[in-house]
């Protein structure tokens, strides 16, 4: 008695029959049975793919986040403008390390991580990692413009990642890891564009350093990431951080 390790549909030596090879003993089926079996396999596969696609893009519910920042002890969500604070939104790879790069700065009031730039409302981490939502992992920075300028935040942004990498940062690969600056007003847009030109000038002065691919777009809707992602590296000091810059960025000595 013959056995096979996987499913295969092929012709037998007898006309009008087809052979099904599996881990069960070999048997022959009439053509009509073979056709029905194949149609069932195709139908089940299509339904599985359809279900996965729907799950990956279906809207969820808003994430519940802690009342206070794990490190700074300030709110993660509030009417910050009413308190005189401004917002900045950046995508520079895995948001764990990105957030830590900003919460250490003097003048930063609060930080949080989330998803932005896609089409799915209130996405989950799993959905974003599927690549079907269009979202990027981002860090939202709440800062006091009287203590730290937007340009200083951009200096950290450019220094802490490789803006020449398209849809990846180091070993983290996918559209969710794309590099992006998402501005809240025209002043932020102009500063972002000028600092990009400044950094590109530095790269152009060194042979073979490539071109910056950072997208500069109006700030889209920001969706908080799950609680366990917030201030992840403070809660897990030995946690993964793939963040790393090129090593040649130098802040401009002039206000841009």
JSON list of C-alpha atoms in Angstrom, two decimals:
[
{"chain": "A", "resi": 1, "resn": "UNK", "atom": "CA", "xyz": [0.00, 0.00, 0.00]},
{"chain": "A", "resi": 2, "resn": "UNK", "atom": "CA", "xyz": [1.49, 3.40, -1.05]},
{"chain": "A", "resi": 3, "resn": "UNK", "atom": "CA", "xyz": [1.33, 6.62, 0.97]},
{"chain": "A", "resi": 4, "resn": "UNK", "atom": "CA", "xyz": [2.16, 10.28, 0.22]},
{"chain": "A", "resi": 5, "resn": "UNK", "atom": "CA", "xyz": [3.13, 13.18, 2.49]},
{"chain": "A", "resi": 6, "resn": "UNK", "atom": "CA", "xyz": [1.03, 15.95, 0.88]},
{"chain": "A", "resi": 7, "resn": "UNK", "atom": "CA", "xyz": [-2.10, 16.52, -1.17]},
{"chain": "A", "resi": 8, "resn": "UNK", "atom": "CA", "xyz": [-1.70, 16.28, -4.95]},
{"chain": "A", "resi": 9, "resn": "UNK", "atom": "CA", "xyz": [-4.28, 16.03, -7.73]},
{"chain": "A", "resi": 10, "resn": "UNK", "atom": "CA", "xyz": [-3.08, 14.38, -10.96]},
{"chain": "A", "resi": 11, "resn": "UNK", "atom": "CA", "xyz": [-4.06, 11.87, -13.61]},
{"chain": "A", "resi": 12, "resn": "UNK", "atom": "CA", "xyz": [-3.95, 8.14, -13.01]},
{"chain": "A", "resi": 13, "resn": "UNK", "atom": "CA", "xyz": [-3.08, 5.60, -15.68]},
{"chain": "A", "resi": 14, "resn": "UNK", "atom": "CA", "xyz": [-6.75, 4.80, -16.06]},
{"chain": "A", "resi": 15, "resn": "UNK", "atom": "CA", "xyz": [-8.76, 7.10, -18.31]},
{"chain": "A", "resi": 16, "resn": "UNK", "atom": "CA", "xyz": [-11.55, 9.04, -16.64]},
{"chain": "A", "resi": 17, "resn": "UNK", "atom": "CA", "xyz": [-10.12, 8.87, -13.14]},
{"chain": "A", "resi": 18, "resn": "UNK", "atom": "CA", "xyz": [-7.84, 11.07, -11.07]},
{"chain": "A", "resi": 19, "resn": "UNK", "atom": "CA", "xyz": [-5.55, 10.17, -8.25]},
{"chain": "A", "resi": 20, "resn": "UNK", "atom": "CA", "xyz": [-5.57, 11.82, -4.80]},
{"chain": "A", "resi": 21, "resn": "UNK", "atom": "CA", "xyz": [-2.26, 11.46, -2.97]},
{"chain": "A", "resi": 22, "resn": "UNK", "atom": "CA", "xyz": [-2.28, 12.06, 0.78]},
{"chain": "A", "resi": 23, "resn": "UNK", "atom": "CA", "xyz": [-1.16, 10.46, 4.00]},
{"chain": "A", "resi": 24, "resn": "UNK", "atom": "CA", "xyz": [-4.05, 8.01, 3.56]},
{"chain": "A", "resi": 25, "resn": "UNK", "atom": "CA", "xyz": [-3.83, 4.93, 1.31]},
{"chain": "A", "resi": 26, "resn": "UNK", "atom": "CA", "xyz": [-4.04, 5.75, -2.38]},
{"chain": "A", "resi": 27, "resn": "UNK", "atom": "CA", "xyz": [-7.54, 5.74, -3.82]},
{"chain": "A", "resi": 28, "resn": "UNK", "atom": "CA", "xyz": [-8.99, 6.70, -7.18]},
{"chain": "A", "resi": 29, "resn": "UNK", "atom": "CA", "xyz": [-11.99, 8.97, -7.65]},
{"chain": "A", "resi": 30, "resn": "UNK", "atom": "CA", "xyz": [-14.21, 9.57, -10.68]},
{"chain": "A", "resi": 31, "resn": "UNK", "atom": "CA", "xyz": [-13.68, 12.88, -12.46]},
{"chain": "A", "resi": 32, "resn": "UNK", "atom": "CA", "xyz": [-16.91, 14.35, -11.05]},
{"chain": "A", "resi": 33, "resn": "UNK", "atom": "CA", "xyz": [-15.75, 13.70, -7.50]},
{"chain": "A", "resi": 34, "resn": "UNK", "atom": "CA", "xyz": [-12.36, 15.20, -8.24]},
{"chain": "A", "resi": 35, "resn": "UNK", "atom": "CA", "xyz": [-14.00, 18.35, -9.62]},
{"chain": "A", "resi": 36, "resn": "UNK", "atom": "CA", "xyz": [-16.17, 18.73, -6.53]},
{"chain": "A", "resi": 37, "resn": "UNK", "atom": "CA", "xyz": [-13.17, 18.27, -4.26]},
{"chain": "A", "resi": 38, "resn": "UNK", "atom": "CA", "xyz": [-11.15, 20.88, -6.14]},
{"chain": "A", "resi": 39, "resn": "UNK", "atom": "CA", "xyz": [-14.03, 23.37, -6.02]},
{"chain": "A", "resi": 40, "resn": "UNK", "atom": "CA", "xyz": [-14.34, 22.86, -2.25]},
{"chain": "A", "resi": 41, "resn": "UNK", "atom": "CA", "xyz": [-10.62, 23.49, -1.80]},
{"chain": "A", "resi": 42, "resn": "UNK", "atom": "CA", "xyz": [-10.77, 26.68, -3.87]},
{"chain": "A", "resi": 43, "resn": "UNK", "atom": "CA", "xyz": [-13.88, 27.89, -2.06]},
{"chain": "A", "resi": 44, "resn": "UNK", "atom": "CA", "xyz": [-12.36, 27.29, 1.39]},
{"chain": "A", "resi": 45, "resn": "UNK", "atom": "CA", "xyz": [-9.12, 29.00, 0.37]},
{"chain": "A", "resi": 46, "resn": "UNK", "atom": "CA", "xyz": [-10.97, 32.03, -1.01]},
{"chain": "A", "resi": 47, "resn": "UNK", "atom": "CA", "xyz": [-13.10, 32.35, 2.13]},
{"chain": "A", "resi": 48, "resn": "UNK", "atom": "CA", "xyz": [-10.00, 32.11, 4.33]},
{"chain": "A", "resi": 49, "resn": "UNK", "atom": "CA", "xyz": [-8.21, 34.86, 2.37]},
{"chain": "A", "resi": 50, "resn": "UNK", "atom": "CA", "xyz": [-11.32, 37.03, 2.37]},
{"chain": "A", "resi": 51, "resn": "UNK", "atom": "CA", "xyz": [-11.73, 36.63, 6.12]},
{"chain": "A", "resi": 52, "resn": "UNK", "atom": "CA", "xyz": [-8.08, 37.49, 6.78]},
{"chain": "A", "resi": 53, "resn": "UNK", "atom": "CA", "xyz": [-8.27, 40.59, 4.58]},
{"chain": "A", "resi": 54, "resn": "UNK", "atom": "CA", "xyz": [-11.47, 41.77, 6.28]},
{"chain": "A", "resi": 55, "resn": "UNK", "atom": "CA", "xyz": [-9.96, 41.23, 9.72]},
{"chain": "A", "resi": 56, "resn": "UNK", "atom": "CA", "xyz": [-6.82, 43.14, 8.76]},
{"chain": "A", "resi": 57, "resn": "UNK", "atom": "CA", "xyz": [-8.70, 46.26, 7.70]},
{"chain": "A", "resi": 58, "resn": "UNK", "atom": "CA", "xyz": [-11.90, 46.27, 9.77]},
{"chain": "A", "resi": 59, "resn": "UNK", "atom": "CA", "xyz": [-12.24, 49.25, 12.14]},
{"chain": "A", "resi": 60, "resn": "UNK", "atom": "CA", "xyz": [-11.79, 48.62, 15.83]},
{"chain": "A", "resi": 61, "resn": "UNK", "atom": "CA", "xyz": [-12.51, 50.56, 19.00]},
{"chain": "A", "resi": 62, "resn": "UNK", "atom": "CA", "xyz": [-10.39, 53.35, 20.40]},
{"chain": "A", "resi": 63, "resn": "UNK", "atom": "CA", "xyz": [-7.51, 52.14, 22.55]},
{"chain": "A", "resi": 64, "resn": "UNK", "atom": "CA", "xyz": [-7.65, 52.74, 26.27]},
{"chain": "A", "resi": 65, "resn": "UNK", "atom": "CA", "xyz": [-4.42, 54.39, 27.37]},
{"chain": "A", "resi": 66, "resn": "UNK", "atom": "CA", "xyz": [-3.08, 55.13, 30.85]},
{"chain": "A", "resi": 67, "resn": "UNK", "atom": "CA", "xyz": [-4.00, 58.42, 32.49]},
{"chain": "A", "resi": 68, "resn": "UNK", "atom": "CA", "xyz": [-0.36, 59.30, 33.03]},
{"chain": "A", "resi": 69, "resn": "UNK", "atom": "CA", "xyz": [2.94, 58.91, 31.19]},
{"chain": "A", "resi": 70, "resn": "UNK", "atom": "CA", "xyz": [4.99, 56.11, 32.77]},
{"chain": "A", "resi": 71, "resn": "UNK", "atom": "CA", "xyz": [8.11, 58.30, 32.96]},
{"chain": "A", "resi": 72, "resn": "UNK", "atom": "CA", "xyz": [6.98, 61.93, 32.92]},
{"chain": "A", "resi": 73, "resn": "UNK", "atom": "CA", "xyz": [3.76, 61.41, 34.94]},
{"chain": "A", "resi": 74, "resn": "UNK", "atom": "CA", "xyz": [1.91, 63.77, 32.60]},
{"chain": "A", "resi": 75, "resn": "UNK", "atom": "CA", "xyz": [-1.29, 63.06, 30.62]},
{"chain": "A", "resi": 76, "resn": "UNK", "atom": "CA", "xyz": [-1.06, 61.12, 27.36]},
{"chain": "A", "resi": 77, "resn": "UNK", "atom": "CA", "xyz": [-4.28, 62.66, 26.11]},
{"chain": "A", "resi": 78, "resn": "UNK", "atom": "CA", "xyz": [-5.68, 66.09, 26.94]},
{"chain": "A", "resi": 79, "resn": "UNK", "atom": "CA", "xyz": [-6.51, 69.47, 25.46]},
{"chain": "A", "resi": 80, "resn": "UNK", "atom": "CA", "xyz": [-2.84, 70.32, 25.13]},
{"chain": "A", "resi": 81, "resn": "UNK", "atom": "CA", "xyz": [-3.38, 73.45, 23.03]},
{"chain": "A", "resi": 82, "resn": "UNK", "atom": "CA", "xyz": [-5.44, 75.00, 25.83]},
{"chain": "A", "resi": 83, "resn": "UNK", "atom": "CA", "xyz": [-2.43, 74.55, 28.12]},
{"chain": "A", "resi": 84, "resn": "UNK", "atom": "CA", "xyz": [-0.05, 76.22, 25.68]},
{"chain": "A", "resi": 85, "resn": "UNK", "atom": "CA", "xyz": [1.58, 73.08, 24.34]},
{"chain": "A", "resi": 86, "resn": "UNK", "atom": "CA", "xyz": [2.17, 72.13, 20.68]},
{"chain": "A", "resi": 87, "resn": "UNK", "atom": "CA", "xyz": [2.16, 68.76, 18.93]},
{"chain": "A", "resi": 88, "resn": "UNK", "atom": "CA", "xyz": [4.67, 67.06, 16.67]},
{"chain": "A", "resi": 89, "resn": "UNK", "atom": "CA", "xyz": [4.23, 63.74, 14.88]},
{"chain": "A", "resi": 90, "resn": "UNK", "atom": "CA", "xyz": [7.06, 61.61, 13.53]},
{"chain": "A", "resi": 91, "resn": "UNK", "atom": "CA", "xyz": [7.58, 58.21, 11.96]},
{"chain": "A", "resi": 92, "resn": "UNK", "atom": "CA", "xyz": [11.12, 56.86, 12.24]},
{"chain": "A", "resi": 93, "resn": "UNK", "atom": "CA", "xyz": [10.87, 53.10, 12.46]},
{"chain": "A", "resi": 94, "resn": "UNK", "atom": "CA", "xyz": [9.92, 51.05, 15.50]},
{"chain": "A", "resi": 95, "resn": "UNK", "atom": "CA", "xyz": [8.12, 53.43, 17.83]},
{"chain": "A", "resi": 96, "resn": "UNK", "atom": "CA", "xyz": [9.56, 51.97, 21.05]},
{"chain": "A", "resi": 97, "resn": "UNK", "atom": "CA", "xyz": [12.98, 53.54, 20.59]},
{"chain": "A", "resi": 98, "resn": "UNK", "atom": "CA", "xyz": [11.58, 56.57, 18.81]},
{"chain": "A", "resi": 99, "resn": "UNK", "atom": "CA", "xyz": [9.46, 57.54, 21.79]},
{"chain": "A", "resi": 100, "resn": "UNK", "atom": "CA", "xyz": [12.36, 57.24, 24.23]},
{"chain": "A", "resi": 101, "resn": "UNK", "atom": "CA", "xyz": [14.46, 59.56, 22.07]},
{"chain": "A", "resi": 102, "resn": "UNK", "atom": "CA", "xyz": [11.96, 62.36, 22.68]},
{"chain": "A", "resi": 103, "resn": "UNK", "atom": "CA", "xyz": [10.73, 61.94, 26.25]},
{"chain": "A", "resi": 104, "resn": "UNK", "atom": "CA", "xyz": [14.25, 62.63, 27.52]},
{"chain": "A", "resi": 105, "resn": "UNK", "atom": "CA", "xyz": [14.33, 66.15, 26.04]},
{"chain": "A", "resi": 106, "resn": "UNK", "atom": "CA", "xyz": [13.95, 69.21, 28.22]},
{"chain": "A", "resi": 107, "resn": "UNK", "atom": "CA", "xyz": [10.77, 71.00, 27.15]},
{"chain": "A", "resi": 108, "resn": "UNK", "atom": "CA", "xyz": [8.90, 67.85, 26.11]},
{"chain": "A", "resi": 109, "resn": "UNK", "atom": "CA", "xyz": [5.76, 67.59, 28.22]},
{"chain": "A", "resi": 110, "resn": "UNK", "atom": "CA", "xyz": [4.47, 64.19, 27.09]},
{"chain": "A", "resi": 111, "resn": "UNK", "atom": "CA", "xyz": [4.91, 61.51, 24.45]},
{"chain": "A", "resi": 112, "resn": "UNK", "atom": "CA", "xyz": [2.87, 58.57, 23.20]},
{"chain": "A", "resi": 113, "resn": "UNK", "atom": "CA", "xyz": [3.01, 56.06, 20.37]},
{"chain": "A", "resi": 114, "resn": "UNK", "atom": "CA", "xyz": [0.38, 55.16, 17.85]},
{"chain": "A", "resi": 115, "resn": "UNK", "atom": "CA", "xyz": [-0.59, 54.66, 14.24]},
{"chain": "A", "resi": 116, "resn": "UNK", "atom": "CA", "xyz": [-1.23, 57.22, 11.50]},
{"chain": "A", "resi": 117, "resn": "UNK", "atom": "CA", "xyz": [-1.36, 57.67, 7.75]},
{"chain": "A", "resi": 118, "resn": "UNK", "atom": "CA", "xyz": [-3.57, 54.70, 6.87]},
{"chain": "A", "resi": 119, "resn": "UNK", "atom": "CA", "xyz": [-7.21, 53.98, 6.17]},
{"chain": "A", "resi": 120, "resn": "UNK", "atom": "CA", "xyz": [-8.29, 51.70, 9.02]},
{"chain": "A", "resi": 121, "resn": "UNK", "atom": "CA", "xyz": [-9.92, 53.40, 12.00]},
{"chain": "A", "resi": 122, "resn": "UNK", "atom": "CA", "xyz": [-8.57, 52.47, 15.42]},
{"chain": "A", "resi": 123, "resn": "UNK", "atom": "CA", "xyz": [-6.23, 49.77, 14.10]},
{"chain": "A", "resi": 124, "resn": "UNK", "atom": "CA", "xyz": [-4.54, 47.18, 16.26]},
{"chain": "A", "resi": 125, "resn": "UNK", "atom": "CA", "xyz": [-0.83, 46.40, 16.23]},
{"chain": "A", "resi": 126, "resn": "UNK", "atom": "CA", "xyz": [-1.54, 43.10, 14.51]},
{"chain": "A", "resi": 127, "resn": "UNK", "atom": "CA", "xyz": [-3.54, 44.84, 11.79]},
{"chain": "A", "resi": 128, "resn": "UNK", "atom": "CA", "xyz": [-0.81, 47.41, 11.18]},
{"chain": "A", "resi": 129, "resn": "UNK", "atom": "CA", "xyz": [1.82, 44.67, 10.93]},
{"chain": "A", "resi": 130, "resn": "UNK", "atom": "CA", "xyz": [-0.25, 42.96, 8.23]},
{"chain": "A", "resi": 131, "resn": "UNK", "atom": "CA", "xyz": [0.67, 45.81, 5.87]},
{"chain": "A", "resi": 132, "resn": "UNK", "atom": "CA", "xyz": [-2.95, 46.21, 4.75]},
{"chain": "A", "resi": 133, "resn": "UNK", "atom": "CA", "xyz": [-3.94, 49.27, 6.79]},
{"chain": "A", "resi": 134, "resn": "UNK", "atom": "CA", "xyz": [-1.46, 51.73, 5.31]},
{"chain": "A", "resi": 135, "resn": "UNK", "atom": "CA", "xyz": [-0.57, 53.04, 8.77]},
{"chain": "A", "resi": 136, "resn": "UNK", "atom": "CA", "xyz": [2.89, 53.92, 10.00]},
{"chain": "A", "resi": 137, "resn": "UNK", "atom": "CA", "xyz": [4.18, 53.51, 13.54]},
{"chain": "A", "resi": 138, "resn": "UNK", "atom": "CA", "xyz": [4.53, 57.05, 14.89]},
{"chain": "A", "resi": 139, "resn": "UNK", "atom": "CA", "xyz": [5.44, 58.92, 18.04]},
{"chain": "A", "resi": 140, "resn": "UNK", "atom": "CA", "xyz": [3.43, 61.97, 19.08]},
{"chain": "A", "resi": 141, "resn": "UNK", "atom": "CA", "xyz": [5.38, 64.59, 20.97]},
{"chain": "A", "resi": 142, "resn": "UNK", "atom": "CA", "xyz": [3.72, 67.20, 23.17]},
{"chain": "A", "resi": 143, "resn": "UNK", "atom": "CA", "xyz": [6.16, 70.03, 23.76]},
{"chain": "A", "resi": 144, "resn": "UNK", "atom": "CA", "xyz": [6.41, 73.51, 25.21]},
{"chain": "A", "resi": 145, "resn": "UNK", "atom": "CA", "xyz": [7.45, 75.82, 22.34]},
{"chain": "A", "resi": 146, "resn": "UNK", "atom": "CA", "xyz": [8.76, 78.32, 24.92]},
{"chain": "A", "resi": 147, "resn": "UNK", "atom": "CA", "xyz": [11.32, 75.75, 26.10]},
{"chain": "A", "resi": 148, "resn": "UNK", "atom": "CA", "xyz": [12.16, 73.75, 22.98]},
{"chain": "A", "resi": 149, "resn": "UNK", "atom": "CA", "xyz": [11.71, 74.57, 19.31]},
{"chain": "A", "resi": 150, "resn": "UNK", "atom": "CA", "xyz": [10.23, 72.37, 16.62]},
{"chain": "A", "resi": 151, "resn": "UNK", "atom": "CA", "xyz": [13.59, 72.56, 14.86]},
{"chain": "A", "resi": 152, "resn": "UNK", "atom": "CA", "xyz": [15.27, 70.95, 17.89]},
{"chain": "A", "resi": 153, "resn": "UNK", "atom": "CA", "xyz": [12.77, 68.10, 17.73]},
{"chain": "A", "resi": 154, "resn": "UNK", "atom": "CA", "xyz": [13.60, 67.69, 14.04]},
{"chain": "A", "resi": 155, "resn": "UNK", "atom": "CA", "xyz": [17.30, 67.54, 14.90]},
{"chain": "A", "resi": 156, "resn": "UNK", "atom": "CA", "xyz": [16.55, 64.49, 17.05]},
{"chain": "A", "resi": 157, "resn": "UNK", "atom": "CA", "xyz": [14.36, 63.01, 14.32]},
{"chain": "A", "resi": 158, "resn": "UNK", "atom": "CA", "xyz": [17.09, 63.25, 11.67]},
{"chain": "A", "resi": 159, "resn": "UNK", "atom": "CA", "xyz": [19.86, 62.12, 14.00]},
{"chain": "A", "resi": 160, "resn": "UNK", "atom": "CA", "xyz": [18.15, 59.02, 15.40]},
{"chain": "A", "resi": 161, "resn": "UNK", "atom": "CA", "xyz": [17.25, 57.11, 12.23]},
{"chain": "A", "resi": 162, "resn": "UNK", "atom": "CA", "xyz": [18.27, 56.53, 8.62]},
{"chain": "A", "resi": 163, "resn": "UNK", "atom": "CA", "xyz": [15.95, 58.62, 6.42]},
{"chain": "A", "resi": 164, "resn": "UNK", "atom": "CA", "xyz": [17.39, 57.07, 3.26]},
{"chain": "A", "resi": 165, "resn": "UNK", "atom": "CA", "xyz": [15.72, 53.72, 3.91]},
{"chain": "A", "resi": 166, "resn": "UNK", "atom": "CA", "xyz": [12.37, 53.21, 2.23]},
{"chain": "A", "resi": 167, "resn": "UNK", "atom": "CA", "xyz": [9.78, 51.28, 4.25]},
{"chain": "A", "resi": 168, "resn": "UNK", "atom": "CA", "xyz": [12.29, 49.93, 6.73]},
{"chain": "A", "resi": 169, "resn": "UNK", "atom": "CA", "xyz": [14.70, 50.81, 9.49]},
{"chain": "A", "resi": 170, "resn": "UNK", "atom": "CA", "xyz": [17.47, 48.28, 9.97]},
{"chain": "A", "resi": 171, "resn": "UNK", "atom": "CA", "xyz": [15.99, 44.83, 10.49]},
{"chain": "A", "resi": 172, "resn": "UNK", "atom": "CA", "xyz": [12.45, 46.22, 10.78]},
{"chain": "A", "resi": 173, "resn": "UNK", "atom": "CA", "xyz": [10.91, 45.92, 7.33]},
{"chain": "A", "resi": 174, "resn": "UNK", "atom": "CA", "xyz": [7.47, 47.05, 6.16]},
{"chain": "A", "resi": 175, "resn": "UNK", "atom": "CA", "xyz": [5.52, 50.16, 5.21]},
{"chain": "A", "resi": 176, "resn": "UNK", "atom": "CA", "xyz": [4.69, 50.71, 8.88]},
{"chain": "A", "resi": 177, "resn": "UNK", "atom": "CA", "xyz": [8.37, 51.57, 9.45]},
{"chain": "A", "resi": 178, "resn": "UNK", "atom": "CA", "xyz": [8.54, 54.31, 6.85]},
{"chain": "A", "resi": 179, "resn": "UNK", "atom": "CA", "xyz": [10.16, 57.63, 7.63]},
{"chain": "A", "resi": 180, "resn": "UNK", "atom": "CA", "xyz": [7.79, 60.58, 7.88]},
{"chain": "A", "resi": 181, "resn": "UNK", "atom": "CA", "xyz": [7.22, 64.05, 9.30]},
{"chain": "A", "resi": 182, "resn": "UNK", "atom": "CA", "xyz": [3.55, 64.95, 9.74]},
{"chain": "A", "resi": 183, "resn": "UNK", "atom": "CA", "xyz": [3.08, 68.68, 10.28]},
{"chain": "A", "resi": 184, "resn": "UNK", "atom": "CA", "xyz": [0.27, 70.48, 12.12]},
{"chain": "A", "resi": 185, "resn": "UNK", "atom": "CA", "xyz": [0.72, 73.90, 10.51]},
{"chain": "A", "resi": 186, "resn": "UNK", "atom": "CA", "xyz": [2.58, 75.67, 7.71]},
{"chain": "A", "resi": 187, "resn": "UNK", "atom": "CA", "xyz": [5.38, 76.76, 10.02]},
{"chain": "A", "resi": 188, "resn": "UNK", "atom": "CA", "xyz": [6.15, 73.14, 10.88]},
{"chain": "A", "resi": 189, "resn": "UNK", "atom": "CA", "xyz": [5.99, 72.21, 7.19]},
{"chain": "A", "resi": 190, "resn": "UNK", "atom": "CA", "xyz": [8.51, 74.88, 6.19]},
{"chain": "A", "resi": 191, "resn": "UNK", "atom": "CA", "xyz": [10.88, 73.96, 9.00]},
{"chain": "A", "resi": 192, "resn": "UNK", "atom": "CA", "xyz": [10.65, 70.28, 8.11]},
{"chain": "A", "resi": 193, "resn": "UNK", "atom": "CA", "xyz": [11.43, 70.99, 4.46]},
{"chain": "A", "resi": 194, "resn": "UNK", "atom": "CA", "xyz": [14.37, 73.24, 5.32]},
{"chain": "A", "resi": 195, "resn": "UNK", "atom": "CA", "xyz": [15.92, 70.73, 7.70]},
{"chain": "A", "resi": 196, "resn": "UNK", "atom": "CA", "xyz": [15.52, 68.01, 5.06]},
{"chain": "A", "resi": 197, "resn": "UNK", "atom": "CA", "xyz": [17.36, 70.21, 2.58]},
{"chain": "A", "resi": 198, "resn": "UNK", "atom": "CA", "xyz": [20.01, 70.89, 5.20]},
{"chain": "A", "resi": 199, "resn": "UNK", "atom": "CA", "xyz": [20.57, 67.18, 5.87]},
{"chain": "A", "resi": 200, "resn": "UNK", "atom": "CA", "xyz": [20.53, 66.33, 2.16]},
{"chain": "A", "resi": 201, "resn": "UNK", "atom": "CA", "xyz": [23.23, 68.92, 1.67]},
{"chain": "A", "resi": 202, "resn": "UNK", "atom": "CA", "xyz": [25.36, 67.13, 4.26]},
{"chain": "A", "resi": 203, "resn": "UNK", "atom": "CA", "xyz": [24.80, 63.79, 2.49]},
{"chain": "A", "resi": 204, "resn": "UNK", "atom": "CA", "xyz": [25.55, 65.29, -0.92]},
{"chain": "A", "resi": 205, "resn": "UNK", "atom": "CA", "xyz": [28.89, 66.45, 0.42]},
{"chain": "A", "resi": 206, "resn": "UNK", "atom": "CA", "xyz": [29.86, 62.84, 1.07]},
{"chain": "A", "resi": 207, "resn": "UNK", "atom": "CA", "xyz": [30.16, 60.52, -1.91]},
{"chain": "A", "resi": 208, "resn": "UNK", "atom": "CA", "xyz": [27.60, 57.72, -2.20]},
{"chain": "A", "resi": 209, "resn": "UNK", "atom": "CA", "xyz": [25.43, 58.67, 0.77]},
{"chain": "A", "resi": 210, "resn": "UNK", "atom": "CA", "xyz": [22.17, 58.56, -1.18]},
{"chain": "A", "resi": 211, "resn": "UNK", "atom": "CA", "xyz": [18.90, 60.47, -1.04]},
{"chain": "A", "resi": 212, "resn": "UNK", "atom": "CA", "xyz": [16.46, 61.12, 1.78]},
{"chain": "A", "resi": 213, "resn": "UNK", "atom": "CA", "xyz": [13.05, 59.47, 1.24]},
{"chain": "A", "resi": 214, "resn": "UNK", "atom": "CA", "xyz": [11.23, 60.97, 4.23]},
{"chain": "A", "resi": 215, "resn": "UNK", "atom": "CA", "xyz": [7.63, 61.92, 3.46]},
{"chain": "A", "resi": 216, "resn": "UNK", "atom": "CA", "xyz": [6.44, 65.33, 4.69]},
{"chain": "A", "resi": 217, "resn": "UNK", "atom": "CA", "xyz": [2.66, 65.43, 4.90]},
{"chain": "A", "resi": 218, "resn": "UNK", "atom": "CA", "xyz": [-0.18, 67.10, 6.84]},
{"chain": "A", "resi": 219, "resn": "UNK", "atom": "CA", "xyz": [-0.74, 65.35, 10.15]},
{"chain": "A", "resi": 220, "resn": "UNK", "atom": "CA", "xyz": [-3.36, 62.62, 9.65]},
{"chain": "A", "resi": 221, "resn": "UNK", "atom": "CA", "xyz": [-5.66, 61.23, 12.32]},
{"chain": "A", "resi": 222, "resn": "UNK", "atom": "CA", "xyz": [-3.62, 59.82, 15.17]},
{"chain": "A", "resi": 223, "resn": "UNK", "atom": "CA", "xyz": [-4.69, 56.54, 16.78]},
{"chain": "A", "resi": 224, "resn": "UNK", "atom": "CA", "xyz": [-3.16, 55.49, 20.08]},
{"chain": "A", "resi": 225, "resn": "UNK", "atom": "CA", "xyz": [-1.34, 52.18, 20.12]},
{"chain": "A", "resi": 226, "resn": "UNK", "atom": "CA", "xyz": [-2.05, 49.57, 22.76]},
{"chain": "A", "resi": 227, "resn": "UNK", "atom": "CA", "xyz": [-1.23, 50.27, 26.42]},
{"chain": "A", "resi": 228, "resn": "UNK", "atom": "CA", "xyz": [1.74, 47.90, 26.48]},
{"chain": "A", "resi": 229, "resn": "UNK", "atom": "CA", "xyz": [3.47, 49.85, 23.69]},
{"chain": "A", "resi": 230, "resn": "UNK", "atom": "CA", "xyz": [3.34, 53.14, 25.60]},
{"chain": "A", "resi": 231, "resn": "UNK", "atom": "CA", "xyz": [6.79, 53.99, 27.05]},
{"chain": "A", "resi": 232, "resn": "UNK", "atom": "CA", "xyz": [7.74, 50.39, 26.33]},
{"chain": "A", "resi": 233, "resn": "UNK", "atom": "CA", "xyz": [11.48, 50.78, 26.87]},
{"chain": "A", "resi": 234, "resn": "UNK", "atom": "CA", "xyz": [10.95, 52.41, 30.27]},
{"chain": "A", "resi": 235, "resn": "UNK", "atom": "CA", "xyz": [8.85, 49.43, 31.34]},
{"chain": "A", "resi": 236, "resn": "UNK", "atom": "CA", "xyz": [11.27, 47.01, 29.68]},
{"chain": "A", "resi": 237, "resn": "UNK", "atom": "CA", "xyz": [14.78, 48.54, 29.90]},
{"chain": "A", "resi": 238, "resn": "UNK", "atom": "CA", "xyz": [16.36, 45.61, 28.10]},
{"chain": "A", "resi": 239, "resn": "UNK", "atom": "CA", "xyz": [13.75, 45.59, 25.36]},
{"chain": "A", "resi": 240, "resn": "UNK", "atom": "CA", "xyz": [14.42, 45.66, 21.63]},
{"chain": "A", "resi": 241, "resn": "UNK", "atom": "CA", "xyz": [15.42, 48.94, 20.02]},
{"chain": "A", "resi": 242, "resn": "UNK", "atom": "CA", "xyz": [16.36, 48.96, 16.34]},
{"chain": "A", "resi": 243, "resn": "UNK", "atom": "CA", "xyz": [16.75, 52.73, 16.19]},
{"chain": "A", "resi": 244, "resn": "UNK", "atom": "CA", "xyz": [20.01, 53.99, 14.74]},
{"chain": "A", "resi": 245, "resn": "UNK", "atom": "CA", "xyz": [21.13, 57.01, 12.75]},
{"chain": "A", "resi": 246, "resn": "UNK", "atom": "CA", "xyz": [23.70, 57.45, 10.01]},
{"chain": "A", "resi": 247, "resn": "UNK", "atom": "CA", "xyz": [26.14, 59.24, 12.27]},
{"chain": "A", "resi": 248, "resn": "UNK", "atom": "CA", "xyz": [26.78, 62.28, 10.10]},
{"chain": "A", "resi": 249, "resn": "UNK", "atom": "CA", "xyz": [23.85, 64.59, 10.92]},
{"chain": "A", "resi": 250, "resn": "UNK", "atom": "CA", "xyz": [24.83, 68.00, 12.26]},
{"chain": "A", "resi": 251, "resn": "UNK", "atom": "CA", "xyz": [22.18, 70.50, 13.37]},
{"chain": "A", "resi": 252, "resn": "UNK", "atom": "CA", "xyz": [22.13, 73.80, 11.55]},
{"chain": "A", "resi": 253, "resn": "UNK", "atom": "CA", "xyz": [23.67, 76.70, 13.46]},
{"chain": "A", "resi": 254, "resn": "UNK", "atom": "CA", "xyz": [20.92, 78.93, 12.06]},
{"chain": "A", "resi": 255, "resn": "UNK", "atom": "CA", "xyz": [17.20, 79.02, 12.72]},
{"chain": "A", "resi": 256, "resn": "UNK", "atom": "CA", "xyz": [15.56, 77.42, 9.68]}
]
